[in-house]
PDB file of C-alpha atoms in Angstrom:
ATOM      1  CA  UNK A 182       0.000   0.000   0.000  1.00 46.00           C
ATOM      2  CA  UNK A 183       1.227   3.027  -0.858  1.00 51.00           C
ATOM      3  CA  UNK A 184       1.908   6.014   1.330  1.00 59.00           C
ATOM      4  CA  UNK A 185      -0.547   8.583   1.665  1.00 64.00           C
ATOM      5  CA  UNK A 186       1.134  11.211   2.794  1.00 68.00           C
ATOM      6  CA  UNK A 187       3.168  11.376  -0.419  1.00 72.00           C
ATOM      7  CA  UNK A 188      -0.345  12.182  -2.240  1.00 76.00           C
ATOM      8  CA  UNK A 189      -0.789  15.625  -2.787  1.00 74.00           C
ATOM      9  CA  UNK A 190      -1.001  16.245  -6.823  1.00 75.00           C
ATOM     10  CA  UNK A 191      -3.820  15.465  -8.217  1.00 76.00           C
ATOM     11  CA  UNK A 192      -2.087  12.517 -10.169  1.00 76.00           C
ATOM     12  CA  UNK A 193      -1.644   9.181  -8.210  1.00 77.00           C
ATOM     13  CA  UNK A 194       1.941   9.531  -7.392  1.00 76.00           C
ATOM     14  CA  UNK A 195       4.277   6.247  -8.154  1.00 75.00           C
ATOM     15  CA  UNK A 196       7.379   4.835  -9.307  1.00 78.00           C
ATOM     16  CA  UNK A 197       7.304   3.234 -12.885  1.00 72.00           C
ATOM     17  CA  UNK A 198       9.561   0.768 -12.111  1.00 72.00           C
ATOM     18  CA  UNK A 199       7.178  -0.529  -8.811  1.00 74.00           C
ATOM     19  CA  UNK A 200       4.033  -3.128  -9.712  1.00 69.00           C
ATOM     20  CA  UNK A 201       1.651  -1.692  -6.490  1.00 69.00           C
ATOM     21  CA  UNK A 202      -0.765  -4.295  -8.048  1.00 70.00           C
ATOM     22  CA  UNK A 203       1.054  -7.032  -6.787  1.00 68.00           C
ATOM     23  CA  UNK A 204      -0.057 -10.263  -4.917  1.00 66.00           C
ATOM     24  CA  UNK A 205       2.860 -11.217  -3.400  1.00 63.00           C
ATOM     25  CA  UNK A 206       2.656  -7.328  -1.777  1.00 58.00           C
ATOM     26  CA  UNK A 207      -1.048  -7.387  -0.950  1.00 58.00           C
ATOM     27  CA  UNK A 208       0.022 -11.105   0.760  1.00 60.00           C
ATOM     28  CA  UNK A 209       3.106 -10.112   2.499  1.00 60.00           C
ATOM     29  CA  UNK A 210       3.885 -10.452   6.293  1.00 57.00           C
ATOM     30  CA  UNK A 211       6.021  -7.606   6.547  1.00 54.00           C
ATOM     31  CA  UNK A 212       4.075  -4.556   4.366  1.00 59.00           C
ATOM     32  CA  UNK A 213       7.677  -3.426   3.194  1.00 63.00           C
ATOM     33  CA  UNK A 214       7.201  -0.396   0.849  1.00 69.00           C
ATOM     34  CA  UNK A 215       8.738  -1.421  -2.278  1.00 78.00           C
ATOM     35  CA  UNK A 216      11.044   1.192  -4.174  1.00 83.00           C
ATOM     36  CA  UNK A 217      13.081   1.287  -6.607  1.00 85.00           C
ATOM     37  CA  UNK A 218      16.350   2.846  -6.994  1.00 89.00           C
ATOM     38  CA  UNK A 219      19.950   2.993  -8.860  1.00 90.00           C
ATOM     39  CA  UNK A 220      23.458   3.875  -8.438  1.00 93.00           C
ATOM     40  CA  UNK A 221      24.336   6.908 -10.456  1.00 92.00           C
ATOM     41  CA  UNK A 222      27.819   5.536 -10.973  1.00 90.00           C
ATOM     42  CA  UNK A 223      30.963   8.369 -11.145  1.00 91.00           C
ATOM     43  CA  UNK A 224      31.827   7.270  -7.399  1.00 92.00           C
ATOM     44  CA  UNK A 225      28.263   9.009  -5.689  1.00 92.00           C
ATOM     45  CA  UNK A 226      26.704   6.793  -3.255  1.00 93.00           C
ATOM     46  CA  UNK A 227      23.517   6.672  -3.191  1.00 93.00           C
ATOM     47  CA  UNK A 228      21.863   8.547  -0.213  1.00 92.00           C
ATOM     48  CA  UNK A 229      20.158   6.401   2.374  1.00 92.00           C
ATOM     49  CA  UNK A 230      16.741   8.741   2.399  1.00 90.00           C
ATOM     50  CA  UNK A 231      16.543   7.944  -1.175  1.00 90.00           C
ATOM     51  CA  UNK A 232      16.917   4.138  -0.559  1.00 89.00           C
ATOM     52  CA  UNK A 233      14.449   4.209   2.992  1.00 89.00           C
ATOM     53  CA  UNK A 234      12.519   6.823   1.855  1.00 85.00           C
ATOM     54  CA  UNK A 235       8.660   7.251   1.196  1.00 84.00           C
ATOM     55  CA  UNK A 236       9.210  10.164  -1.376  1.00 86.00           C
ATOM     56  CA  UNK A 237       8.278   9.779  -5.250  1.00 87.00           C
ATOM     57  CA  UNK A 238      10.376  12.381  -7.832  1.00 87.00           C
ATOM     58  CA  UNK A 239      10.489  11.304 -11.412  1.00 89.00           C
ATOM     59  CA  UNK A 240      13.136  13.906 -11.369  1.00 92.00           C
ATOM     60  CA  UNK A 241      15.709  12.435  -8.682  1.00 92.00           C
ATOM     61  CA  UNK A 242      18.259  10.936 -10.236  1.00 94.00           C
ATOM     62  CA  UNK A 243      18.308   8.033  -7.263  1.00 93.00           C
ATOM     63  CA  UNK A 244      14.943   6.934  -7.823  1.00 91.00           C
ATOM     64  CA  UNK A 245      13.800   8.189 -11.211  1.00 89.00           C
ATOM     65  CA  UNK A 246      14.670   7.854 -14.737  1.00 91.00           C
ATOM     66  CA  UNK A 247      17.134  10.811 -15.112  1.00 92.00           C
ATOM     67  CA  UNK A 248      20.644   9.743 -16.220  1.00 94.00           C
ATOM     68  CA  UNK A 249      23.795  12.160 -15.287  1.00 94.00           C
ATOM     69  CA  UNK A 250      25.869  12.394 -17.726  1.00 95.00           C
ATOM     70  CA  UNK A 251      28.693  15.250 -19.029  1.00 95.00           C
ATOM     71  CA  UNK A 252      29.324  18.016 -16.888  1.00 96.00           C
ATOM     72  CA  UNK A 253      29.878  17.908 -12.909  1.00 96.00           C
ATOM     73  CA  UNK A 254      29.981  21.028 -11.017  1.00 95.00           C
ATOM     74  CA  UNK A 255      30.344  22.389  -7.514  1.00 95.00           C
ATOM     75  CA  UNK A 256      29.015  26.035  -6.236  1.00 94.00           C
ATOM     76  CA  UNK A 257      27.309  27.231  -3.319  1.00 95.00           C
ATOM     77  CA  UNK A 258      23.299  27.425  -2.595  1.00 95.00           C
ATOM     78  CA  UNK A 259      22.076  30.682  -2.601  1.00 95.00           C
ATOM     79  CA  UNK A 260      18.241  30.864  -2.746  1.00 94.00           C
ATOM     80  CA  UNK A 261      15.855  27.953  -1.512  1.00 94.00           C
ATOM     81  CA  UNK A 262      11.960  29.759  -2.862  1.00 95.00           C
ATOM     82  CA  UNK A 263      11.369  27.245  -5.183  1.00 93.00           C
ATOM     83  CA  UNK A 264       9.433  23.588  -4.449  1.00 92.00           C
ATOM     84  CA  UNK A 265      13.003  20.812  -5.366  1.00 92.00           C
ATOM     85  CA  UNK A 266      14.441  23.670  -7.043  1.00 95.00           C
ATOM     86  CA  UNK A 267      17.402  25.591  -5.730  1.00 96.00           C
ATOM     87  CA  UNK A 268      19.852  28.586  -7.234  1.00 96.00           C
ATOM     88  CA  UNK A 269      23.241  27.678  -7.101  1.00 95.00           C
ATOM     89  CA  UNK A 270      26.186  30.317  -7.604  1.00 95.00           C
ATOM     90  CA  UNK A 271      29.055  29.498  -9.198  1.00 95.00           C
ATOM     91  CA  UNK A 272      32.365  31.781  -8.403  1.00 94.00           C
ATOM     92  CA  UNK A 273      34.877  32.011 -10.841  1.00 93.00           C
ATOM     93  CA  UNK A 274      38.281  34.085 -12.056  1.00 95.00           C
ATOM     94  CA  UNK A 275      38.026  35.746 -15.617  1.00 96.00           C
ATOM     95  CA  UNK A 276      41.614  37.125 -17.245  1.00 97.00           C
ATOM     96  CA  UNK A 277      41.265  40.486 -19.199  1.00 97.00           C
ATOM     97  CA  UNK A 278      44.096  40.702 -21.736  1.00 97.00           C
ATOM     98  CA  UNK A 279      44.665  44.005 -21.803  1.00 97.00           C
ATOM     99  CA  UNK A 280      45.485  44.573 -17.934  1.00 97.00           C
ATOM    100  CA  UNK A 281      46.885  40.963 -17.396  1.00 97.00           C
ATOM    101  CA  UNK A 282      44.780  40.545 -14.500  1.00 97.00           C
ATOM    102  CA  UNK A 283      42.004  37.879 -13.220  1.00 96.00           C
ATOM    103  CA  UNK A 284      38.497  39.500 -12.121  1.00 95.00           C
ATOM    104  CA  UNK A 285      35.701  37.893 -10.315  1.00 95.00           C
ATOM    105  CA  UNK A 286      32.527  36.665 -11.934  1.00 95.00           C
ATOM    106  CA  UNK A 287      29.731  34.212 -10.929  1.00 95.00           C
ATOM    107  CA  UNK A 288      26.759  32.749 -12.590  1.00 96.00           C
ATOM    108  CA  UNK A 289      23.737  31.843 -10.780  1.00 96.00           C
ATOM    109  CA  UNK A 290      22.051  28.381 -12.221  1.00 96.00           C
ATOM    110  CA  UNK A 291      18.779  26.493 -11.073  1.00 96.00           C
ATOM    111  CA  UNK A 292      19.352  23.283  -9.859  1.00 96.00           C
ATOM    112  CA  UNK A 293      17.044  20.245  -9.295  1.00 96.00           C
ATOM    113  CA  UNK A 294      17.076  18.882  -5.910  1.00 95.00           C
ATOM    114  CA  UNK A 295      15.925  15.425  -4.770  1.00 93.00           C
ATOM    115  CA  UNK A 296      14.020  15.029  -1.396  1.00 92.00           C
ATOM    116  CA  UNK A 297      16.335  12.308  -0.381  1.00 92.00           C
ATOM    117  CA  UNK A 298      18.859  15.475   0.860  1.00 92.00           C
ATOM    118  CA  UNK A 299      16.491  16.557   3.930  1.00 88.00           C
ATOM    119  CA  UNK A 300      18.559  19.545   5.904  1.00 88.00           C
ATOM    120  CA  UNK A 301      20.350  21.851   3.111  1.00 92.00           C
ATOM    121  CA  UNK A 302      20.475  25.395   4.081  1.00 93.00           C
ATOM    122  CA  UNK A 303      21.777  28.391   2.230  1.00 92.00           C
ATOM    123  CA  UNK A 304      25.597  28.461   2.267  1.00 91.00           C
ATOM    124  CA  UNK A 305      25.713  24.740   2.104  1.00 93.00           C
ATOM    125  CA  UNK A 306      28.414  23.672  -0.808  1.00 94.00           C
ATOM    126  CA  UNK A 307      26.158  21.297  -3.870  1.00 94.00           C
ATOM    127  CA  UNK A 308      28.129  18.931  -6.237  1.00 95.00           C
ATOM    128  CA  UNK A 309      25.431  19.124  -9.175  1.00 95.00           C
ATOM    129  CA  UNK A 310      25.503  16.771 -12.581  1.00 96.00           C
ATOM    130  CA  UNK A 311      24.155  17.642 -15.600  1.00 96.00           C
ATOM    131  CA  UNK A 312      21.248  15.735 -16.978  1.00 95.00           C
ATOM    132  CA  UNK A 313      18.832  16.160 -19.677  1.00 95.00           C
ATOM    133  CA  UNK A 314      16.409  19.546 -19.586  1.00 96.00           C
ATOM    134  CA  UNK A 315      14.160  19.559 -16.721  1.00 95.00           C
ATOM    135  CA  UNK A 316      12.284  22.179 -17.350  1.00 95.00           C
ATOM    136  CA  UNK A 317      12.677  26.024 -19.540  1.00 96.00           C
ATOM    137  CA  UNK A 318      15.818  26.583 -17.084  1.00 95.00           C
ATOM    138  CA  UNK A 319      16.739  23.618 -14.912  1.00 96.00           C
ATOM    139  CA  UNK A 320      19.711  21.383 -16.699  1.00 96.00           C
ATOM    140  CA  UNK A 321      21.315  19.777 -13.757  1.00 97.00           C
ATOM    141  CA  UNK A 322      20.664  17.788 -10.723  1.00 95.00           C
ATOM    142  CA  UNK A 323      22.153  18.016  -6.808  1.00 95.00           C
ATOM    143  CA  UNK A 324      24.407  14.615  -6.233  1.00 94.00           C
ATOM    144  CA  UNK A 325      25.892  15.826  -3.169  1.00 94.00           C
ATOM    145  CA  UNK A 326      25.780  17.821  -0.433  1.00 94.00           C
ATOM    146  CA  UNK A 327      28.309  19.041   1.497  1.00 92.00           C
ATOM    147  CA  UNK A 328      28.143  21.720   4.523  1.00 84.00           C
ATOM    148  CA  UNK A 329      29.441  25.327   3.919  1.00 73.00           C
ATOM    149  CA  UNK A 330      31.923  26.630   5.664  1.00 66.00           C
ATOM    150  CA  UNK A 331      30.806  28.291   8.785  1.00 59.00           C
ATOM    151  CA  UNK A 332      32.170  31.995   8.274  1.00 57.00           C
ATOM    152  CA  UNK A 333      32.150  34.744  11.316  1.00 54.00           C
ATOM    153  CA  UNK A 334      30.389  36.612   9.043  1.00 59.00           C
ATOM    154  CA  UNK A 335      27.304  34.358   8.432  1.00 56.00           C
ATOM    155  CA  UNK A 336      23.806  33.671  10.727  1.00 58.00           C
ATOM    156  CA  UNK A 337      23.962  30.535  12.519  1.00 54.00           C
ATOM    157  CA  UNK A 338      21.069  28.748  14.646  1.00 53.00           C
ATOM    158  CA  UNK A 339      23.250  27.333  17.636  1.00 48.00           C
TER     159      UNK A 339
END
């Protein structure tokens, strides 16, 4: 039986890969919820919420059909307003000729992000992969999370 909880489109939410209509599910002892899921390969591991989990995104790249493939990218999060979408920034050093010197740009880029990874905050450091076009500006997908660096400079809770 599926989780309820995870209802809340107006489509029945599911996996593809997951028969719900099965007997030996309707017969079992233990009422396990069955899910499917992958390793993404390029030395990720898979995270454990997406494995244990109750959530259903056919955009995750754990536990839905999306394949990462070409580019992999790291960059800070910046904005969290969007529903599995964050804006990443990306820092970087551009050289002008003429004075022989580096100066600083950044592009900002919207970023898919899976349920599995529960507690990200702003400031928190994102390994993203690219994947195929998620929507009109979303291209790539969060892998990995990794906590920012806790600067004097920056709010904390505790």
């Amino acid at each position: 039986e599926p989780i309820m909880s995870e209802q809340v489109e107006r489509a029945f939410q599911k996996q593809g890969n997951v028969n719900l209509n099965r007997k030996s599910l309707l017969m079992a002892k233990n009422k396990a919820n069955p899910r499917w899921y992958k390793n993404i390969g390029l030395g990720f591991k898979t995270p454990r919420e997406a494995i244990h989990g109750t959530y259903i995104d056919k955009k995750c790249p754990f536990t839905g059909p999306i394949n990462i493939r070409g580019r992999i990218l790291t960059g800070v999060v910046k904005k969290m307003k969007m529903q599995r979408t964050i804006v990443v920034r990306r820092d970087y050093l551009h050289f002008v000729k003429k004075y022989r010197r580096f100066e600083k740009r950044h592009k900002n880029m919207s970023v898919h992000i899976s349920p599995c990874f529960r507690d990200v905050t702003v400031g928190d450091v994102v390994t993203v992969g690219e994947c195929r076009p998620l929507s009109k500006t979303v291209r790539f997908n969060v892998i990995k999370v990794a906590k920012g660096s806790s600067s004097k400079k920056s709010f904390k809770k505790f």
